[in-house]
Coordinates of C-alpha atoms (C1' of nucleotides) in Angstrom, one line a residue:
Chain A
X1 CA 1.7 -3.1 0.9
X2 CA 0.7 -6.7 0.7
X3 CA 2.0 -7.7 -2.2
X4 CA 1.4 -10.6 -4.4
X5 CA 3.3 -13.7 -5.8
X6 CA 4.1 -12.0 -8.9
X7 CA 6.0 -9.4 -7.0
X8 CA 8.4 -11.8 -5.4
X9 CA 8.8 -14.0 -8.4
X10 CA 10.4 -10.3 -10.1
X11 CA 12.3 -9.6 -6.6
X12 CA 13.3 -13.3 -6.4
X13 CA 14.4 -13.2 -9.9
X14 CA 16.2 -10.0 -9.7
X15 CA 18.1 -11.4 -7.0
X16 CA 19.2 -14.4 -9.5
X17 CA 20.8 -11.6 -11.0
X18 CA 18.2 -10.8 -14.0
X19 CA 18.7 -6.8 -14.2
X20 CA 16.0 -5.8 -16.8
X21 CA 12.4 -6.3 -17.2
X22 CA 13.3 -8.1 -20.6
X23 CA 16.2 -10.6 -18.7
X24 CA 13.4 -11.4 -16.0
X25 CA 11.1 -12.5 -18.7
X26 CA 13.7 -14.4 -20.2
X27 CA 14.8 -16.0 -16.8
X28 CA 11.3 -17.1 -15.8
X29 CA 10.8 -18.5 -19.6
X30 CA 14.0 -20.4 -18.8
X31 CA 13.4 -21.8 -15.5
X32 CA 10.3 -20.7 -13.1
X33 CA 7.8 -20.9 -16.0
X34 CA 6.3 -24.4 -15.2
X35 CA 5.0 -23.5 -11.7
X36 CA 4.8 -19.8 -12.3
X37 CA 4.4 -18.4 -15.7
X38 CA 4.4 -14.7 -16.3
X39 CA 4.3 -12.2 -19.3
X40 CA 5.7 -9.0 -20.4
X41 CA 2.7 -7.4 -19.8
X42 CA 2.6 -7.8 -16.2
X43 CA 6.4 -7.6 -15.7
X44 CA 7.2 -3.7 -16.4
X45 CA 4.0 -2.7 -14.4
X46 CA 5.0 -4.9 -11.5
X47 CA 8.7 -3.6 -11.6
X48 CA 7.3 -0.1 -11.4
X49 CA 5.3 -0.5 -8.2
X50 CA 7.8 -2.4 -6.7
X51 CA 10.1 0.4 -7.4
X52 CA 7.6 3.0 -6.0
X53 CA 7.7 1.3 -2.9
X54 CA 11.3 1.3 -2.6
X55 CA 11.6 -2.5 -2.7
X56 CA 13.6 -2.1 -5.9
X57 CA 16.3 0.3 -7.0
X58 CA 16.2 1.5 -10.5
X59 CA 19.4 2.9 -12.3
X60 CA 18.7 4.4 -15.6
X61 CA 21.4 2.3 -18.3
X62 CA 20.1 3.9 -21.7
X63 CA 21.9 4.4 -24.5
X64 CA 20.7 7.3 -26.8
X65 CA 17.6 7.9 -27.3
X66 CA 16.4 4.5 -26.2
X67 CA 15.5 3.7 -22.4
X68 CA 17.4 1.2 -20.6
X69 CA 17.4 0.9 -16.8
X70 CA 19.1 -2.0 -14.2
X71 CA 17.0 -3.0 -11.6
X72 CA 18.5 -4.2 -8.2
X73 CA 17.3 -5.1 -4.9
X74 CA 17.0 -2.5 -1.8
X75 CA 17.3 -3.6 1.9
X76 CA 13.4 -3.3 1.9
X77 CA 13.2 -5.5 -1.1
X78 CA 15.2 -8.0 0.2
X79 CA 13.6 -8.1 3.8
X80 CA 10.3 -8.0 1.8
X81 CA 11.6 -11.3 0.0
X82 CA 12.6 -13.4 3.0
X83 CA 9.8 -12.0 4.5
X84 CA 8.1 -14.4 2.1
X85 CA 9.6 -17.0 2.0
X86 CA 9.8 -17.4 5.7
X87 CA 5.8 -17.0 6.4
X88 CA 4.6 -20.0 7.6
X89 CA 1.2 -20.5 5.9
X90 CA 1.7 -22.2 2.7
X91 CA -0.8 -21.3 0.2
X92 CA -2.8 -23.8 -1.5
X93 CA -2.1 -25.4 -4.0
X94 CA -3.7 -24.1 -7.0
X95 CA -3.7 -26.1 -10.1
X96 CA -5.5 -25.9 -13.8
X97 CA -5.2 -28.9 -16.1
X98 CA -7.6 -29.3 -18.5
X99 CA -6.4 -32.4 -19.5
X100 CA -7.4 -34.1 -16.5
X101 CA -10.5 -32.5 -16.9
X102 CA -11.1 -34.3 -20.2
X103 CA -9.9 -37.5 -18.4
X104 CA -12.6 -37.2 -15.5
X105 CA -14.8 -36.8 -18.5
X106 CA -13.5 -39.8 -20.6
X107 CA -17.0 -42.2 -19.7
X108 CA -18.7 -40.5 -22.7
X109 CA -16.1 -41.6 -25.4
X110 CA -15.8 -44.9 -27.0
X111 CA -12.9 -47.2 -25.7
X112 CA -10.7 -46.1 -28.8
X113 CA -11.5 -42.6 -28.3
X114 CA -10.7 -43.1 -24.5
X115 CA -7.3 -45.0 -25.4
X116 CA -6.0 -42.2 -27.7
X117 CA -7.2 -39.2 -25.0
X118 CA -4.7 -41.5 -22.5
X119 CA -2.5 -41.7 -24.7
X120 CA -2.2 -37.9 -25.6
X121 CA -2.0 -37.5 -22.2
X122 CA 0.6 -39.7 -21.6
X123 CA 2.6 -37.7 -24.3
X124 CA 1.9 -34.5 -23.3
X125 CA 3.1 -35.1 -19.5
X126 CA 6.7 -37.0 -21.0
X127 CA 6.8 -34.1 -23.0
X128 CA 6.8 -31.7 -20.0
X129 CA 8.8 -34.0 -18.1
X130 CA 11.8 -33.8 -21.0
X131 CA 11.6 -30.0 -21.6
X132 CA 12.3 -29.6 -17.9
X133 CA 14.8 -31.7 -18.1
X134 CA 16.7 -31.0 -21.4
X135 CA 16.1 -26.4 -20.8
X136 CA 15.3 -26.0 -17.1
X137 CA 17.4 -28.6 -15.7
X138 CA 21.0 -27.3 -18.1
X139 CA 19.8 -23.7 -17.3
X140 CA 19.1 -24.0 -13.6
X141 CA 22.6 -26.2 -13.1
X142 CA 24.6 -23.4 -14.4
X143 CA 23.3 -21.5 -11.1
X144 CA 24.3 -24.1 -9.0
X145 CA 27.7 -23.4 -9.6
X146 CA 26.9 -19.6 -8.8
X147 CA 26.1 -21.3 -5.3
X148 CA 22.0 -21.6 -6.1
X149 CA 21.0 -25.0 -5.9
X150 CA 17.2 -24.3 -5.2
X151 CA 16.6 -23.7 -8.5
X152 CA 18.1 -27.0 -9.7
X153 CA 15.9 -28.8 -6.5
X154 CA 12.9 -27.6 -8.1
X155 CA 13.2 -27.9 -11.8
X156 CA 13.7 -31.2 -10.3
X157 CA 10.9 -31.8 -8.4
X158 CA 8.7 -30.6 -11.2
X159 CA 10.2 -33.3 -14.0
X160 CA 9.6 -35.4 -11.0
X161 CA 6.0 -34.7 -10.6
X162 CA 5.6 -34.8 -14.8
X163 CA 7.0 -38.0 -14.9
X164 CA 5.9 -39.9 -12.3
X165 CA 1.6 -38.8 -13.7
X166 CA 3.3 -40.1 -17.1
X167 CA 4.0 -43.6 -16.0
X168 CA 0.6 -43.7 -14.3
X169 CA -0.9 -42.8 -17.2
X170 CA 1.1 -45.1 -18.8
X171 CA -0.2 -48.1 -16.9
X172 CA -3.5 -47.4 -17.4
X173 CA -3.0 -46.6 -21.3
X174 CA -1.6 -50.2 -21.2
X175 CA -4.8 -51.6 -19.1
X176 CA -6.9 -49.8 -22.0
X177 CA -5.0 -51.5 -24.7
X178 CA -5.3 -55.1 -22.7
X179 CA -9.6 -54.8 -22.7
X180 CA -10.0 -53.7 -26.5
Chain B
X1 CA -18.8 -20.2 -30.4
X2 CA -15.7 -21.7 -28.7
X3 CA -16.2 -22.7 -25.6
X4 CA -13.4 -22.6 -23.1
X5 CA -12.8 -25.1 -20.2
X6 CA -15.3 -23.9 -17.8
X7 CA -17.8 -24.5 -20.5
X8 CA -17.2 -27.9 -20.9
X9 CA -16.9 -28.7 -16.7
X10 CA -20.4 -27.6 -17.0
X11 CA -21.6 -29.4 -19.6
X12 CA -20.0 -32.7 -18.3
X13 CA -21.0 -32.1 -14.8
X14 CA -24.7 -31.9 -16.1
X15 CA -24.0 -35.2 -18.1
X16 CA -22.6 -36.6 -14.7
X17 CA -26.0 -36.1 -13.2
X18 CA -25.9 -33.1 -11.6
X19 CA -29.2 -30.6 -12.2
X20 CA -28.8 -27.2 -11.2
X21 CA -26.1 -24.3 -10.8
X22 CA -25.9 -25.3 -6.9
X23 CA -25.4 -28.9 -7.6
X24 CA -22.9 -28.4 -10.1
X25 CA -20.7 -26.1 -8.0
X26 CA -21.4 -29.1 -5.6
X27 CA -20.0 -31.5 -7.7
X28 CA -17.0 -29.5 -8.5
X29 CA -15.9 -28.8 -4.9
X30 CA -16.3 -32.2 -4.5
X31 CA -14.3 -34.0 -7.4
X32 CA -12.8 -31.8 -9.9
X33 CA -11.7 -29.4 -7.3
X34 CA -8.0 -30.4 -7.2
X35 CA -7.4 -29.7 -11.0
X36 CA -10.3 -27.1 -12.1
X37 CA -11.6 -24.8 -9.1
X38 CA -14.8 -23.3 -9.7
X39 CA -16.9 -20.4 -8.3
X40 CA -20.3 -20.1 -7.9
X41 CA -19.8 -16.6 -9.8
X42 CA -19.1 -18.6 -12.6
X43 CA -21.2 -21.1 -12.9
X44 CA -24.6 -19.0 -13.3
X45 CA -23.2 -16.7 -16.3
X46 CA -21.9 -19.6 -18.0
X47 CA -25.1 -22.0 -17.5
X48 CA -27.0 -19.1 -19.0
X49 CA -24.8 -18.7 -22.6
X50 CA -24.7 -22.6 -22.3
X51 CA -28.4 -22.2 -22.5
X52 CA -28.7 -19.5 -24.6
X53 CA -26.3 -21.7 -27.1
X54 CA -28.7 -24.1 -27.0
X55 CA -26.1 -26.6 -25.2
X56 CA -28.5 -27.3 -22.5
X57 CA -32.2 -27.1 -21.7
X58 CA -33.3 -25.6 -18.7
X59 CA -36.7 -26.2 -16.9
X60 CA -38.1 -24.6 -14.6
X61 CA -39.0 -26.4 -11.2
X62 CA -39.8 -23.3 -9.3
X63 CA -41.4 -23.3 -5.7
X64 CA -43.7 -20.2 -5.0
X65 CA -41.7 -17.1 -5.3
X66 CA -38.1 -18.5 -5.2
X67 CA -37.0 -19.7 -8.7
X68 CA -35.1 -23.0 -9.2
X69 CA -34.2 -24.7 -12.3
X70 CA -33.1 -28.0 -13.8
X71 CA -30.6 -28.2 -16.8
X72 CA -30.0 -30.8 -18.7
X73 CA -27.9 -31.9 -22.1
X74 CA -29.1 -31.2 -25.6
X75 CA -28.3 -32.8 -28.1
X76 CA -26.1 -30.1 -29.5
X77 CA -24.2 -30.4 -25.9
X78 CA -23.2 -34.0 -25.8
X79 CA -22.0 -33.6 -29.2
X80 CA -20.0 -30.3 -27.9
X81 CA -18.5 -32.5 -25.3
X82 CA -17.3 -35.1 -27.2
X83 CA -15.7 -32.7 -29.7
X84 CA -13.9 -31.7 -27.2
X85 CA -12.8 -34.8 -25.8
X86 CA -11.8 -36.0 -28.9
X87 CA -10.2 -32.9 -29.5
X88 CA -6.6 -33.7 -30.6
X89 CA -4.6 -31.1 -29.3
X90 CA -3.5 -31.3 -25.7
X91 CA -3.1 -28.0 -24.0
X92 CA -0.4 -27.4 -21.8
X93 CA -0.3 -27.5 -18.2
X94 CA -0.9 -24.6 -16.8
X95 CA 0.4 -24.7 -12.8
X96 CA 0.7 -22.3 -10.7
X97 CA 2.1 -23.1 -7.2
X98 CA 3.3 -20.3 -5.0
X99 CA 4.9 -23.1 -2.6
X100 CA 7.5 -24.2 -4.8
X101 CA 7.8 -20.9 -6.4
X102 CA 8.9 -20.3 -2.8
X103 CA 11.4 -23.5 -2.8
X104 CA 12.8 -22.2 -6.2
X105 CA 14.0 -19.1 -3.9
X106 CA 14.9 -20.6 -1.1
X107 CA 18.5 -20.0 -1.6
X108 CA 17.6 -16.9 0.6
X109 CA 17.4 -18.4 3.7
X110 CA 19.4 -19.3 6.6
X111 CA 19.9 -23.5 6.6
X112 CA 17.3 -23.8 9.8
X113 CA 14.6 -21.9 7.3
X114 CA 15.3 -23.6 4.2
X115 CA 14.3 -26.8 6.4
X116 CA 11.0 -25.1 7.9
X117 CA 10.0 -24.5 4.2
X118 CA 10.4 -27.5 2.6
X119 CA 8.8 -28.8 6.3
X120 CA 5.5 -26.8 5.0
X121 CA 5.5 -27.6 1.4
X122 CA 5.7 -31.6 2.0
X123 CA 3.2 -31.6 4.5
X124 CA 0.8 -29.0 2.7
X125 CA 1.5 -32.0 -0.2
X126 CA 0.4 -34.8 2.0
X127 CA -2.6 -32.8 3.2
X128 CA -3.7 -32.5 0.2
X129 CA -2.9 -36.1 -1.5
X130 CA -5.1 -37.0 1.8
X131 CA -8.0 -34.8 0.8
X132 CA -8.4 -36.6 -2.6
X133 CA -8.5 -40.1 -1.1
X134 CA -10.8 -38.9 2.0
X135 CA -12.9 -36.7 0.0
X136 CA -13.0 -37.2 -3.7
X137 CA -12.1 -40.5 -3.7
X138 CA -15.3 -41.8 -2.0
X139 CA -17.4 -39.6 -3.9
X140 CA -16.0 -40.5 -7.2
X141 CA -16.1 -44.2 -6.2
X142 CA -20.4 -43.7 -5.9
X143 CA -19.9 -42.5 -9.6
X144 CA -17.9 -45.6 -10.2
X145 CA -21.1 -47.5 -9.3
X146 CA -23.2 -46.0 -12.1
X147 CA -20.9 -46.9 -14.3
X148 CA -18.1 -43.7 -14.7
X149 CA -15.4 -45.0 -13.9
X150 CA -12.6 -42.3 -14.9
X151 CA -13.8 -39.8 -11.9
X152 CA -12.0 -42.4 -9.7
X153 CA -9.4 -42.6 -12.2
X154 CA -8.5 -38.9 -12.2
X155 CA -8.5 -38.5 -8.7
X156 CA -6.1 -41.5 -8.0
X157 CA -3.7 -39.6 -10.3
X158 CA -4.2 -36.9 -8.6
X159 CA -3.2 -38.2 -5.6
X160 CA -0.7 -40.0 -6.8
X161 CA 0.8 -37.1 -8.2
X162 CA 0.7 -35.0 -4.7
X163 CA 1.7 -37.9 -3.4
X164 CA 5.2 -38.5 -5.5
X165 CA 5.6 -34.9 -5.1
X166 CA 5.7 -35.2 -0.8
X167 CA 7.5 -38.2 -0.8
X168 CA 10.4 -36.1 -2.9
X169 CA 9.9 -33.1 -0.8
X170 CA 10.6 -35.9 2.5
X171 CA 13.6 -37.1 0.9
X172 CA 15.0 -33.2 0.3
X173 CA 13.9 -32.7 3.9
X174 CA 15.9 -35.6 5.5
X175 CA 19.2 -34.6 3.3
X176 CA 18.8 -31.2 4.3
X177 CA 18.2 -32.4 8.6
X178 CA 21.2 -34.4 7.7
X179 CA 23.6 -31.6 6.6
X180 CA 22.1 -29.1 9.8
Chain C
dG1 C1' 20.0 -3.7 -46.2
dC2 C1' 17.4 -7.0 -43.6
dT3 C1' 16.3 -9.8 -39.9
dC4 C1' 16.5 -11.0 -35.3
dA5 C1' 17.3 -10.4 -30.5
dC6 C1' 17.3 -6.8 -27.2
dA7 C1' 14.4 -3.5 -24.8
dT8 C1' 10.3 -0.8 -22.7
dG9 C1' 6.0 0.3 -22.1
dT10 C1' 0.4 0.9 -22.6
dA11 C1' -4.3 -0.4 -23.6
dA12 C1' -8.0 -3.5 -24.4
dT13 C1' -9.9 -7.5 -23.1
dC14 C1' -10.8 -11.6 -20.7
dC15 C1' -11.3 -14.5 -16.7
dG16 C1' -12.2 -15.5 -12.2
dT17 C1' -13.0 -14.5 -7.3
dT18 C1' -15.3 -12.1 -3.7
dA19 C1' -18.9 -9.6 -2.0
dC20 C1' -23.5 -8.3 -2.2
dA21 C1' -28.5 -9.4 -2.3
dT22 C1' -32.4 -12.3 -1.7
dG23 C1' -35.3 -16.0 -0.2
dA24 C1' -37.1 -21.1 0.7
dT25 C1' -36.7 -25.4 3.1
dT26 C1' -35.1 -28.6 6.4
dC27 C1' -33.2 -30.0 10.6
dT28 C1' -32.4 -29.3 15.6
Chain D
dA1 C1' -37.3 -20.2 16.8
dG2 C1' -33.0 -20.3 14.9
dA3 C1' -29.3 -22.2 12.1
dA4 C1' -27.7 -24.5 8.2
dT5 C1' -28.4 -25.8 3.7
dC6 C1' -30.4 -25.2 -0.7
dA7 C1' -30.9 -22.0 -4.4
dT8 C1' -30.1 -18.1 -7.9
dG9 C1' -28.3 -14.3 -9.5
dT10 C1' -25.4 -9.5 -10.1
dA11 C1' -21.6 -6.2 -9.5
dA12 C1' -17.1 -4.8 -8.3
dC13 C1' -12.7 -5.8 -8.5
dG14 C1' -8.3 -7.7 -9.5
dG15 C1' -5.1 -10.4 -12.1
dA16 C1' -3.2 -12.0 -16.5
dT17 C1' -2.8 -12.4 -21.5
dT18 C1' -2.6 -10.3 -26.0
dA19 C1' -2.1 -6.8 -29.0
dC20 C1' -0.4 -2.5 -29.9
dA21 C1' 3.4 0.8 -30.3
dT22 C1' 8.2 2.0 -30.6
dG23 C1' 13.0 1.9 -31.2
dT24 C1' 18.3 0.1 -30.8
dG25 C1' 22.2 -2.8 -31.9
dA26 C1' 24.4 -6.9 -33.8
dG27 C1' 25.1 -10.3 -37.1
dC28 C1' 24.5 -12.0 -41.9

DNA sequence: GCTCACATGTAATCCGTTACATGATTCT
DNA sequence: AGAATCATGTAACGGATTACATGTGAGC
């Protein structure tokens, strides 16, 4: 089987209580999409192996002429999930930012031009920072008091993380401003 | 044209000093690593439409048989790069971290897991905060003394960030030996 | 009546890694 | 002599996004 991330983010998800491909979409927007973003696209495909495989249950829900189906999780798909979450080597960490790709490149810009790029930076990571904490944060609270408070844990961690590479930038936007 | 991301690593690893495909891929395992991974199956294709763009001039240093080449920065490419550092629209992070995917989950497990995980996930954080000041931090401080400074830069904030990130994760982990 | 959110899926395309294939040079 | 490092490339595969295609139900 072997399966991927992806695969538990939907069997994690569905566990939350997201039903349909559409609400797992809409949960991951809401909450897991900083540290694991994920489209339509890969969701219904991904539902359907998992089903194949027994991991998930499908029960058809349509009305009419239009399909509908509720997904839940099987005893496979929940051993399958802890599974997961239980193996003991920790993937690496894998992480794309071109922004701090322009950074590492910021010799070959004039001081102004180096300021600004800071500065955007700087924005860019408060703004990150704030979206988790004005829509993950409400969203993943309200599961708290379903008895979930992992979610809540990360979205904090994450604002954490945001903020903290903010203030650094921070400083050193200020150190740029000092040597104009 | 519109380059992507990988484009421009290139582009300013060349500027950074670094000649052929091998030394760039080099260079990237060795300093931009941590926030743009590279593969060797990457860099060739790209250096050749770089070339073929006219964004860099290859020539040829070939020994016998076995054919080697040295690339360097037209003028068309330094002005490519610093469009693109000075462009003004900041992409978003893009992350994508299986760990706390995992600690977003972690609801699952029995108390005596929940600890093992977050266990794993601050020490895979320190590990790697460590490899950026063991690793890239010394290389990027021999840049520093030819006179590029924001390699260094980018890889303190890199660290720093892991860093903030482990320290939060030791903090969850004591509350939660606490409360066993 | 229209628009928006709900809802499901497929196909094309793009990106990126891994594996394959080859060979020279340098160090032990 | 053998191993490791330097060096260049291609091909197969897999993963993810975007665009396409379709249709319902609720609210204005």
């Amino acid at each position: 089987m072997e399966l991927k991330a992806p695969a538990y983010l939907m069997l994690g998800l569905v566990r939350l209580g997201a039903r349909s491909g559409y609400a797992i979409k809409q949960a991951a927007d809401a909450s897991t999409r900083f540290f694991w973003p994920t489209s339509l696209g890969q969701v219904y495909p991904t539902l359907g192996r998992l089903e194949a495989e027994g991991l998930l249950e499908r029960s058809e829900d349509s009305h009419g002429a239009r399909a509908r189906f509720s997904y839940g999780l099987s005893p496979e798909g929940e051993a399958a999930l802890l599974d997961w979450l239980r193996a003991p080597e920790e993937a690496p960490v894998q992480f794309r930012d071109e922004g701090l790709l322009r950074l590492f490149f910021a010799d070959a810009l004039a001081p102004a031009d180096q300021l600004a790029l800071v500065r955007r930076l700087r924005e860019r990571n408060e703004a990150a920072a704030r979206e988790i904490a004005e829509q993950v944060a409400p969203y993943t609270e309200q599961m708290e008091r379903s008895g979930f408070r992992f979610p809540l844990l990360s979205a904090r961690l994450g604002a954490e993380s945001y903020g903290r590479a903010a203030e650094w930038l921070a400083e050193l936007e200020a150190e740029l401003e000092k040597s104009q």
